[in-house]
Short mmCIF file of C-alpha atoms and ligand atoms in Angstrom, two decimals:
data_model
loop_
_atom_site.label_atom_id
_atom_site.label_comp_id
_atom_site.label_asym_id
_atom_site.label_seq_id
_atom_site.Cartn_x
_atom_site.Cartn_y
_atom_site.Cartn_z
CA MET A 11 24.27 14.58 -1.19
CA THR A 12 27.52 12.73 -1.43
CA ALA A 13 28.22 10.42 -4.38
CA PRO A 14 25.97 10.84 -7.42
CA MET A 15 22.93 8.60 -7.46
CA PRO A 16 23.85 5.41 -9.33
CA THR A 17 21.90 4.72 -12.51
CA PHE A 18 19.10 2.17 -12.65
CA PRO A 19 18.53 -0.43 -15.38
CA ALA A 20 16.97 0.73 -18.64
CA GLY A 21 13.18 0.34 -18.51
CA PHE A 22 13.09 0.70 -14.71
CA ARG A 23 9.58 1.86 -13.75
CA TRP A 24 9.43 5.12 -11.80
CA GLY A 25 6.18 6.04 -10.13
CA VAL A 26 4.20 7.49 -7.28
CA SER A 27 1.29 5.91 -5.39
CA THR A 28 -2.02 7.02 -3.89
CA SER A 29 -5.23 5.35 -2.71
CA ALA A 30 -8.87 6.15 -3.34
CA TYR A 31 -10.22 6.98 0.11
CA GLN A 32 -7.12 9.01 0.96
CA ILE A 33 -7.41 11.42 -1.98
CA GLU A 34 -10.71 11.23 -3.87
CA GLY A 35 -13.32 12.85 -1.64
CA ALA A 36 -16.66 13.03 -3.50
CA ALA A 37 -17.97 10.53 -1.00
CA THR A 38 -21.52 10.46 -2.36
CA ALA A 39 -20.92 11.40 -6.00
CA ASP A 40 -22.36 9.36 -8.87
CA GLY A 41 -23.96 6.67 -6.74
CA ARG A 42 -20.89 5.77 -4.68
CA GLY A 43 -21.80 3.50 -1.77
CA ARG A 44 -20.33 3.69 1.72
CA SER A 45 -17.23 1.85 2.78
CA ILE A 46 -16.02 0.75 6.20
CA TRP A 47 -13.75 3.81 6.19
CA ASP A 48 -16.73 6.18 5.80
CA THR A 49 -18.29 4.50 8.82
CA PHE A 50 -15.08 4.47 10.85
CA ALA A 51 -14.08 8.08 10.08
CA HIS A 52 -17.55 9.29 11.00
CA THR A 53 -17.38 7.51 14.37
CA PRO A 54 -16.29 10.03 17.04
CA GLY A 55 -12.90 9.34 18.58
CA ARG A 56 -11.48 7.14 15.82
CA ILE A 57 -9.45 9.73 13.87
CA ALA A 58 -6.72 11.86 15.50
CA ASP A 59 -8.05 15.22 14.26
CA GLY A 60 -11.70 14.21 13.96
CA SER A 61 -11.52 14.57 10.16
CA THR A 62 -12.98 12.31 7.46
CA GLY A 63 -12.15 11.52 3.85
CA ASP A 64 -15.42 13.12 2.64
CA VAL A 65 -13.43 15.70 0.65
CA ALA A 66 -9.77 14.67 1.17
CA CYS A 67 -7.79 16.09 -1.81
CA ASP A 68 -10.96 16.38 -3.90
CA HIS A 69 -9.07 14.37 -6.48
CA TYR A 70 -12.34 13.05 -7.94
CA HIS A 71 -13.00 16.57 -9.26
CA ARG A 72 -9.36 17.60 -9.77
CA HIS A 73 -7.85 14.56 -11.41
CA ARG A 74 -6.85 16.56 -14.51
CA GLU A 75 -4.70 18.87 -12.38
CA ASP A 76 -3.22 15.85 -10.62
CA VAL A 77 -2.39 14.09 -13.89
CA ALA A 78 -0.63 17.32 -14.92
CA LEU A 79 1.42 17.08 -11.70
CA LEU A 80 2.34 13.50 -12.64
CA ALA A 81 3.32 14.59 -16.13
CA GLY A 82 5.47 17.38 -14.70
CA LEU A 83 7.14 14.87 -12.42
CA GLY A 84 8.17 12.77 -15.41
CA VAL A 85 7.16 9.44 -13.86
CA SER A 86 6.48 6.49 -16.13
CA ALA A 87 3.74 5.01 -13.89
CA TYR A 88 1.02 6.05 -11.46
CA ARG A 89 -0.39 3.67 -8.87
CA PHE A 90 -3.94 4.54 -7.76
CA SER A 91 -6.70 2.44 -6.26
CA VAL A 92 -10.24 1.82 -7.46
CA ALA A 93 -12.91 2.35 -4.80
CA TRP A 94 -14.99 -0.83 -4.67
CA PRO A 95 -18.07 1.12 -3.43
CA ARG A 96 -17.97 3.35 -6.53
CA VAL A 97 -18.20 0.30 -8.78
CA LEU A 98 -20.53 -1.85 -6.69
CA PRO A 99 -22.22 0.27 -3.98
CA THR A 100 -23.40 -2.77 -2.03
CA GLY A 101 -20.26 -4.78 -2.77
CA SER A 102 -21.85 -7.17 -5.26
CA GLY A 103 -24.66 -7.27 -7.80
CA ALA A 104 -25.26 -4.44 -10.25
CA VAL A 105 -22.33 -2.31 -11.46
CA VAL A 106 -22.68 1.49 -11.40
CA PRO A 107 -21.27 2.57 -14.77
CA ALA A 108 -20.66 6.18 -13.58
CA GLY A 109 -18.17 4.94 -10.98
CA LEU A 110 -16.17 3.15 -13.64
CA ASP A 111 -16.46 6.20 -15.94
CA PHE A 112 -14.28 8.15 -13.49
CA TYR A 113 -11.49 5.56 -13.58
CA GLU A 114 -11.78 5.31 -17.34
CA ARG A 115 -11.24 9.09 -17.67
CA LEU A 116 -8.29 8.87 -15.30
CA VAL A 117 -6.72 5.93 -17.16
CA ASP A 118 -7.20 7.58 -20.55
CA ASP A 119 -5.67 10.85 -19.30
CA LEU A 120 -2.70 8.94 -17.90
CA LEU A 121 -2.16 7.08 -21.17
CA ALA A 122 -2.40 10.34 -23.11
CA ALA A 123 0.36 11.71 -20.86
CA GLY A 124 2.52 8.64 -21.46
CA ILE A 125 2.06 7.32 -17.91
CA ASP A 126 1.33 3.63 -17.19
CA PRO A 127 -1.83 3.17 -15.08
CA VAL A 128 -1.18 0.76 -12.19
CA ALA A 129 -4.50 -0.11 -10.54
CA THR A 130 -4.93 -1.47 -7.01
CA LEU A 131 -8.33 -3.10 -6.52
CA PHE A 132 -8.52 -3.13 -2.72
CA HIS A 133 -6.85 -0.47 -0.62
CA TRP A 134 -8.93 -1.12 2.53
CA ASP A 135 -12.27 0.51 1.54
CA LEU A 136 -14.59 -2.50 1.81
CA PRO A 137 -18.23 -1.72 0.95
CA GLN A 138 -20.09 -1.35 4.27
CA PRO A 139 -22.92 -3.71 3.20
CA LEU A 140 -20.32 -6.50 2.87
CA GLN A 141 -19.00 -5.65 6.34
CA ASP A 142 -22.57 -5.96 7.61
CA ARG A 143 -22.48 -9.54 6.28
CA GLY A 144 -19.22 -10.34 8.09
CA GLY A 145 -16.62 -8.53 5.98
CA TRP A 146 -13.37 -10.40 5.48
CA LEU A 147 -14.26 -12.74 8.34
CA ALA A 148 -16.84 -14.18 5.93
CA ARG A 149 -15.65 -16.48 3.18
CA ASP A 150 -18.19 -15.07 0.69
CA THR A 151 -16.31 -11.76 0.64
CA ALA A 152 -13.54 -13.51 -1.32
CA SER A 153 -15.90 -14.40 -4.18
CA HIS A 154 -17.47 -10.93 -4.12
CA PHE A 155 -13.97 -9.51 -4.51
CA ALA A 156 -13.44 -11.65 -7.61
CA GLU A 157 -16.76 -10.44 -9.08
CA TYR A 158 -15.64 -6.88 -8.49
CA ALA A 159 -12.23 -7.59 -10.10
CA ASP A 160 -14.06 -8.97 -13.12
CA ALA A 161 -16.20 -5.82 -13.40
CA VAL A 162 -13.17 -3.50 -13.29
CA ALA A 163 -11.18 -5.61 -15.75
CA ALA A 164 -14.14 -5.77 -18.13
CA ARG A 165 -13.93 -1.98 -18.43
CA LEU A 166 -10.23 -1.25 -18.01
CA GLY A 167 -8.52 -4.54 -18.81
CA ASP A 168 -7.26 -3.32 -22.16
CA ARG A 169 -5.54 -0.23 -20.69
CA VAL A 170 -4.26 -0.91 -17.17
CA LYS A 171 -0.55 -1.88 -17.32
CA LEU A 172 -0.27 -3.63 -13.94
CA TRP A 173 -2.94 -4.95 -11.61
CA ILE A 174 -2.46 -5.02 -7.86
CA THR A 175 -5.15 -7.09 -6.20
CA LEU A 176 -4.74 -6.19 -2.52
CA ASN A 177 -2.83 -3.52 -0.67
CA GLU A 178 -1.10 -4.80 2.48
CA PRO A 179 -3.43 -7.63 3.53
CA PHE A 180 -1.38 -8.06 6.72
CA ILE A 181 -1.86 -4.41 7.77
CA HIS A 182 -5.57 -4.63 7.00
CA LEU A 183 -5.66 -7.75 9.17
CA SER A 184 -3.58 -6.39 12.04
CA LEU A 185 -4.74 -2.78 12.33
CA GLY A 186 -8.29 -3.34 11.04
CA HIS A 187 -9.12 -6.61 12.79
CA GLY A 188 -6.32 -7.34 15.29
CA THR A 189 -5.95 -4.07 17.23
CA GLY A 190 -8.87 -2.07 15.83
CA ALA A 191 -6.84 1.08 15.11
CA HIS A 192 -8.17 1.03 11.52
CA ALA A 193 -11.57 0.26 10.01
CA PRO A 194 -13.55 -1.86 10.67
CA GLY A 195 -12.20 -1.35 14.20
CA GLN A 196 -12.21 -4.96 15.40
CA ALA A 197 -9.76 -5.95 18.17
CA LEU A 198 -9.73 -9.73 17.76
CA LEU A 199 -5.96 -10.33 18.00
CA LEU A 200 -5.16 -13.75 16.54
CA ASP A 201 -8.83 -14.70 16.25
CA ALA A 202 -8.73 -12.35 13.23
CA LEU A 203 -6.52 -14.76 11.23
CA PRO A 204 -9.39 -15.89 8.95
CA VAL A 205 -9.30 -12.31 7.61
CA ALA A 206 -5.86 -13.08 6.18
CA HIS A 207 -7.05 -16.30 4.59
CA HIS A 208 -10.16 -14.79 3.04
CA GLN A 209 -8.20 -11.84 1.63
CA LEU A 210 -5.64 -14.20 0.10
CA LEU A 211 -8.39 -16.44 -1.25
CA GLY A 212 -10.02 -13.35 -2.76
CA HIS A 213 -6.65 -12.45 -4.24
CA GLY A 214 -6.31 -15.88 -5.88
CA LEU A 215 -9.85 -15.80 -7.28
CA ALA A 216 -9.27 -12.24 -8.54
CA VAL A 217 -6.05 -13.29 -10.30
CA ALA A 218 -8.09 -15.79 -12.35
CA ALA A 219 -10.76 -13.17 -13.09
CA LEU A 220 -8.17 -10.60 -14.19
CA ARG A 221 -6.32 -13.07 -16.42
CA ALA A 222 -9.59 -13.92 -18.19
CA ARG A 223 -10.08 -10.25 -19.13
CA SER A 224 -6.63 -8.72 -19.41
CA THR A 225 -3.13 -9.54 -20.55
CA ALA A 226 -1.58 -7.09 -18.07
CA PRO A 227 0.67 -8.57 -15.37
CA VAL A 228 -0.79 -9.16 -11.91
CA ALA A 229 0.73 -8.35 -8.51
CA ILE A 230 -0.12 -7.98 -4.85
CA ALA A 231 1.38 -5.26 -2.62
CA ASN A 232 2.60 -6.42 0.78
CA ASN A 233 3.99 -4.40 3.64
CA TYR A 234 7.32 -5.72 4.88
CA SER A 235 9.24 -4.80 7.99
CA PRO A 236 12.60 -6.44 8.72
CA VAL A 237 12.50 -7.60 12.33
CA VAL A 238 15.30 -7.02 14.82
CA PRO A 239 15.39 -8.74 18.23
CA ALA A 240 15.55 -6.06 20.95
CA GLY A 241 18.15 -8.02 22.95
CA ARG A 242 20.52 -10.94 22.51
CA THR A 243 18.49 -13.47 24.49
CA ASP A 244 17.06 -16.61 22.93
CA ALA A 245 13.62 -15.45 24.04
CA ASP A 246 13.98 -12.17 22.12
CA ARG A 247 15.25 -14.04 19.06
CA ALA A 248 12.28 -16.39 19.20
CA ALA A 249 9.96 -13.40 19.53
CA ALA A 250 11.59 -11.81 16.47
CA ALA A 251 11.09 -15.00 14.47
CA ALA A 252 7.43 -15.11 15.53
CA TYR A 253 6.85 -11.49 14.50
CA HIS A 254 8.65 -12.10 11.21
CA ALA A 255 6.36 -15.08 10.56
CA LEU A 256 3.29 -12.99 11.27
CA HIS A 257 4.17 -9.66 9.63
CA ASN A 258 6.30 -10.80 6.71
CA ARG A 259 5.50 -14.45 5.99
CA LEU A 260 1.78 -14.91 6.71
CA CYS A 261 0.72 -13.16 3.48
CA THR A 262 3.71 -14.24 1.38
CA ASP A 263 4.44 -17.92 2.04
CA PRO A 264 1.00 -19.10 0.80
CA LEU A 265 1.29 -16.96 -2.37
CA LEU A 266 4.59 -18.59 -3.21
CA GLY A 267 3.35 -22.13 -2.64
CA ARG A 268 4.56 -22.71 0.91
CA GLY A 269 1.33 -22.73 2.88
CA TYR A 270 1.02 -20.82 6.15
CA PRO A 271 3.89 -20.32 8.58
CA PRO A 272 3.66 -22.44 11.74
CA GLY A 273 2.07 -20.64 14.67
CA PHE A 274 -0.12 -18.43 12.46
CA ASP A 275 -1.95 -20.95 10.31
CA PRO A 276 -5.65 -19.97 10.12
CA THR A 277 -6.37 -23.72 9.99
CA GLU A 278 -5.45 -23.85 13.67
CA VAL A 279 -7.84 -21.11 14.75
CA PRO A 280 -10.57 -22.65 16.92
CA THR A 281 -13.66 -21.05 15.54
CA GLY A 282 -16.26 -23.77 15.96
CA THR A 283 -17.37 -22.91 12.41
CA PRO A 284 -16.64 -24.80 9.20
CA ALA A 285 -12.95 -25.06 8.33
CA VAL A 286 -11.41 -21.74 7.37
CA VAL A 287 -8.79 -23.26 5.04
CA ARG A 288 -10.52 -25.74 2.72
CA ASP A 289 -9.24 -28.24 0.20
CA GLY A 290 -7.98 -26.45 -2.89
CA ASP A 291 -7.73 -23.01 -1.27
CA LEU A 292 -3.94 -23.05 -1.10
CA ASP A 293 -3.76 -23.86 -4.81
CA VAL A 294 -6.04 -20.92 -5.63
CA ILE A 295 -3.88 -18.62 -3.46
CA ALA A 296 -0.65 -19.83 -5.07
CA ALA A 297 -1.73 -18.72 -8.58
CA PRO A 298 1.44 -17.52 -10.35
CA LEU A 299 2.23 -13.85 -9.71
CA ASP A 300 4.01 -11.66 -12.26
CA VAL A 301 5.31 -9.12 -9.78
CA LEU A 302 5.58 -8.89 -5.99
CA GLY A 303 4.80 -5.37 -4.76
CA VAL A 304 6.90 -4.42 -1.73
CA ASN A 305 5.83 -1.54 0.53
CA TYR A 306 8.59 -0.56 2.94
CA TYR A 307 8.67 2.15 5.59
CA HIS A 308 10.85 0.94 8.49
CA PRO A 309 12.14 -2.12 10.38
CA SER A 310 10.59 -3.28 13.67
CA ALA A 311 12.21 -4.21 16.98
CA VAL A 312 10.55 -6.83 19.18
CA ARG A 313 11.22 -8.47 22.50
CA ALA A 314 9.73 -11.52 24.18
CA GLY A 315 6.26 -11.01 25.60
CA THR A 316 5.42 -11.65 29.22
CA PRO A 317 3.55 -14.89 30.01
CA ASP A 318 0.17 -13.15 30.12
CA ASP A 319 0.71 -11.27 26.82
CA PRO A 320 -1.85 -12.43 24.28
CA LEU A 321 0.86 -12.49 21.56
CA PRO A 322 4.27 -14.20 21.58
CA PHE A 323 6.14 -10.89 21.09
CA GLU A 324 6.04 -7.25 22.07
CA LEU A 325 6.90 -4.37 19.72
CA VAL A 326 9.40 -1.87 21.14
CA PRO A 327 10.83 1.33 19.60
CA LEU A 328 13.87 0.79 17.37
CA THR A 329 16.38 3.31 18.71
CA GLY A 330 19.54 4.84 17.28
CA HIS A 331 18.06 6.21 14.06
CA PRO A 332 16.59 9.53 12.93
CA ARG A 333 12.79 9.56 13.08
CA THR A 334 10.02 10.91 10.85
CA ALA A 335 7.05 12.99 12.03
CA PHE A 336 5.25 9.63 12.49
CA ASP A 337 8.06 8.66 14.89
CA TRP A 338 9.09 5.86 12.51
CA PRO A 339 12.85 5.19 12.42
CA VAL A 340 14.65 6.08 9.16
CA VAL A 341 16.66 3.00 8.16
CA PRO A 342 17.46 2.97 4.43
CA ASP A 343 19.64 -0.16 4.71
CA GLY A 344 16.56 -1.97 6.01
CA LEU A 345 15.18 -1.82 2.47
CA ARG A 346 18.30 -3.41 0.98
CA ASP A 347 18.29 -6.10 3.69
CA LEU A 348 14.61 -6.73 3.10
CA LEU A 349 14.98 -7.12 -0.68
CA VAL A 350 18.04 -9.33 -0.37
CA GLY A 351 16.28 -11.29 2.41
CA LEU A 352 13.25 -11.99 0.21
CA ARG A 353 15.53 -13.38 -2.45
CA THR A 354 17.36 -15.53 0.12
CA GLU A 355 14.11 -16.75 1.70
CA TYR A 356 12.18 -17.58 -1.48
CA GLY A 357 14.89 -18.14 -4.09
CA ASP A 358 13.58 -18.80 -7.57
CA ALA A 359 9.98 -18.82 -6.31
CA LEU A 360 10.27 -15.04 -5.89
CA PRO A 361 8.82 -13.06 -8.81
CA PRO A 362 10.40 -9.77 -9.91
CA ILE A 363 9.82 -7.07 -7.31
CA GLN A 364 8.51 -3.54 -7.65
CA VAL A 365 8.74 -1.28 -4.60
CA THR A 366 5.11 -0.13 -4.67
CA GLU A 367 5.37 2.25 -1.67
CA ASN A 368 8.20 4.00 0.14
CA GLY A 369 8.09 7.42 1.75
CA CYS A 370 7.91 9.45 4.92
CA ALA A 371 5.87 12.05 6.80
CA TYR A 372 7.31 15.40 7.86
CA ASP A 373 5.67 18.61 9.08
CA ASP A 374 6.06 20.48 5.81
CA VAL A 375 5.00 24.11 5.96
CA PRO A 376 5.14 26.66 3.10
CA ASP A 377 7.63 29.50 3.67
CA THR A 378 6.68 33.19 3.33
CA ARG A 379 7.01 32.93 -0.44
CA GLY A 380 4.80 29.86 -0.56
CA ARG A 381 7.61 27.40 -1.25
CA VAL A 382 7.91 24.10 0.62
CA HIS A 383 11.37 22.81 1.48
CA ASP A 384 11.55 19.22 2.66
CA PRO A 385 15.25 18.26 2.79
CA GLU A 386 14.49 15.39 5.21
CA ARG A 387 12.24 13.76 2.62
CA ILE A 388 14.90 14.16 -0.06
CA ALA A 389 17.45 12.52 2.28
CA TYR A 390 14.99 9.70 3.06
CA LEU A 391 14.25 8.99 -0.60
CA ASP A 392 17.89 9.35 -1.64
CA GLY A 393 18.99 6.79 0.97
CA HIS A 394 16.24 4.35 0.12
CA LEU A 395 16.89 4.56 -3.63
CA ARG A 396 20.54 3.79 -3.03
CA ALA A 397 19.38 0.80 -0.98
CA VAL A 398 17.25 -0.42 -3.91
CA HIS A 399 20.23 -0.01 -6.19
CA ALA A 400 22.42 -1.98 -3.78
CA ALA A 401 19.87 -4.82 -3.78
CA ILE A 402 19.85 -4.86 -7.59
CA ALA A 403 23.66 -4.96 -7.57
CA ALA A 404 23.42 -7.92 -5.17
CA GLY A 405 21.31 -9.81 -7.72
CA VAL A 406 17.72 -9.05 -6.68
CA GLU A 407 15.42 -8.35 -9.63
CA VAL A 408 13.76 -5.01 -8.78
CA THR A 409 11.99 -3.46 -11.76
CA GLY A 410 10.30 -0.40 -10.31
CA TYR A 411 10.01 2.04 -7.44
CA PHE A 412 6.99 4.15 -6.38
CA VAL A 413 7.07 6.98 -3.83
CA TRP A 414 4.24 7.21 -1.31
CA SER A 415 2.80 9.67 -2.13
CA LEU A 416 2.04 12.12 -4.97
CA LEU A 417 0.05 14.38 -2.63
CA ASP A 418 -0.29 15.12 1.04
CA ASN A 419 -3.50 13.22 1.82
CA TRP A 420 -5.83 11.78 4.43
CA GLU A 421 -3.62 9.50 6.46
CA TRP A 422 -6.17 7.03 7.91
CA ALA A 423 -6.39 7.19 11.72
CA GLU A 424 -4.02 10.19 11.66
CA GLY A 425 -6.40 12.23 9.50
CA PHE A 426 -4.70 15.26 7.94
CA THR A 427 -1.93 15.41 10.57
CA LYS A 428 0.69 13.42 8.59
CA ARG A 429 1.99 14.73 5.25
CA PHE A 430 3.59 12.14 2.93
CA GLY A 431 3.37 14.05 -0.37
CA LEU A 432 5.93 15.17 -2.91
CA THR A 433 3.27 17.85 -3.38
CA HIS A 434 1.98 19.99 -0.51
CA VAL A 435 -1.81 20.30 -0.31
CA ASP A 436 -3.49 23.18 1.52
CA PHE A 437 -6.66 21.36 2.51
CA ALA A 438 -8.61 24.62 3.04
CA THR A 439 -8.09 25.78 -0.55
CA GLN A 440 -7.00 22.53 -2.27
CA ARG A 441 -3.99 24.43 -3.58
CA ARG A 442 -1.22 22.05 -4.67
CA THR A 443 2.42 23.15 -4.27
CA PRO A 444 5.23 20.88 -5.45
CA LYS A 445 7.79 20.53 -2.63
CA SER A 446 11.54 20.54 -3.21
CA SER A 447 11.39 16.72 -3.07
CA TYR A 448 9.11 16.81 -6.15
CA THR A 449 11.83 18.64 -8.10
CA TRP A 450 14.48 16.30 -6.71
CA PHE A 451 12.52 13.17 -7.68
CA ARG A 452 11.80 14.63 -11.14
CA ASP A 453 15.53 15.08 -11.66
CA VAL A 454 16.17 11.47 -10.63
CA VAL A 455 13.52 9.91 -12.85
CA THR A 456 14.18 12.04 -15.93
CA ARG A 457 17.94 11.53 -15.85
CA PRO A 458 19.23 9.76 -18.95
CA THR A 459 20.48 6.22 -18.31
CA PRO A 460 23.50 4.76 -20.11
CA ASP A 461 21.33 2.51 -22.27
CA GLN A 462 18.63 5.11 -22.75
CA PRO A 463 20.06 8.44 -23.90
CA ALA A 464 17.91 11.52 -23.28
C1 GBH B 22 0.83 2.24 3.98
O1 GBH B 22 0.66 1.49 5.13
C2 GBH B 22 -0.50 2.36 3.31
O2 GBH B 22 -0.58 1.47 2.20
C3 GBH B 22 -0.84 3.75 2.88
O3 GBH B 22 -2.20 3.85 2.58
C4 GBH B 22 -0.44 4.73 3.95
O4 GBH B 22 -0.86 6.03 3.70
C5 GBH B 22 1.07 4.69 4.05
O5 GBH B 22 1.51 3.40 4.30
C6 GBH B 22 1.64 5.60 5.12
O6 GBH B 22 1.22 5.21 6.38
O7 GBH B 22 6.09 0.31 14.57
O8 GBH B 22 3.94 0.52 15.65
O9 GBH B 22 4.89 2.39 14.50
C7 GBH B 22 1.77 1.45 5.99
C8 GBH B 22 1.58 0.43 7.08
C9 GBH B 22 1.62 0.09 9.39
C10 GBH B 22 3.58 0.91 8.33
C11 GBH B 22 2.08 0.62 10.70
C12 GBH B 22 4.08 1.43 9.64
C13 GBH B 22 3.95 1.34 12.02
C14 GBH B 22 3.97 0.36 13.12
N1 GBH B 22 2.13 0.88 8.31
N2 GBH B 22 3.55 0.70 10.76
S1 GBH B 22 4.78 0.96 14.54
#
């Protein structure tokens, strides 16, 4: 690399992230119920390689080894998610203590290793019985989510250091309910907008439940993608503004007290059913947040749709950049622009930010001596960390950064075909091999800072 990595503020939180269905396996252990992802993965044709998360990284049985990997990495935090169907197999009602026992062991092992547990409550694995009652299209799911948050906080509220209610509600809306590429596989386009409202309502109700049980700060993790108009026409610029409103503002404006962006307000959806957005909902949703989690992978390019397009924009490839194995463009400056843009857009209403996911997929293969070299991942992370630093230098309060992910894992509709880990996993043997990016990231996070001598 060129110039040395600049130093980050003392107390900056360094971490890695994972999610339950992508790593745990043990799909029927200890009374775990089924989620929409069990159903979806077991439906032929949905997953690129026909795989499921039944075993994944078998983390449920190997969490000690994985906590040792975290300790070796030197991170100060680990972001994992709690599987709702392990805690409440039908989504509501009676808690299964054995499900919570697993997370309690994990949290205690993390604390013993000096690592802050950061717990996400919903990373897309809705209990199937709730889906059978309408899922996030049904308003009741929001209150069930708050009951579940209460149950988790009752057990872990004294030890979790940061709560994250939802992971990427917009992606769960768009891929799960808009296009159907993800579970539950619904292709409703904009008729899916109530899914955004009910998730955000669930978030707001969960914030209250968490605060009643725990003094730990509360966050939500949103996916953001800076939007570039494909051409210089007014129509392309308008399309870019529309996509920005949908992808970046829909699940942020209401949290920060601004209501829904015009054009994508669930109030306007003609459903013929009782009002989706009811009196008082926006106040619940705007409950003060301690941290905004920002997940960033890449910017998006859009152009104007044709008159018979169902949406007022069309996504096109963003050219002129290197690409990952997922074919996503590598644009580190997009992260700086995004962070600075959030500050510009929301001003003092913006809480401190932690980058809760950032990372890339490459086709990492062990060499003949079993070592895994991933210089592209090191370059990706190096560039993005410099972008975070540049945003801090520009006055944005960023207090943490988490790499996606600790382990190669089960990448949703892509199955095992996309590897995001700092650690290589041989899924036939479950052997874990730290990649060269693991060593690189360890050296970054364990470096002494000026205010914090080694
Ligand atoms: C995150 O979602 C998830 O939280 C995590 O579980 C997942 O493993 C990780 O990212 C890696 O995928 O321009 O058409 O190619 C990321 C959400 C949505 C970001 C799709 C990239 C590509 C759109 N992603 N998007 S496209």
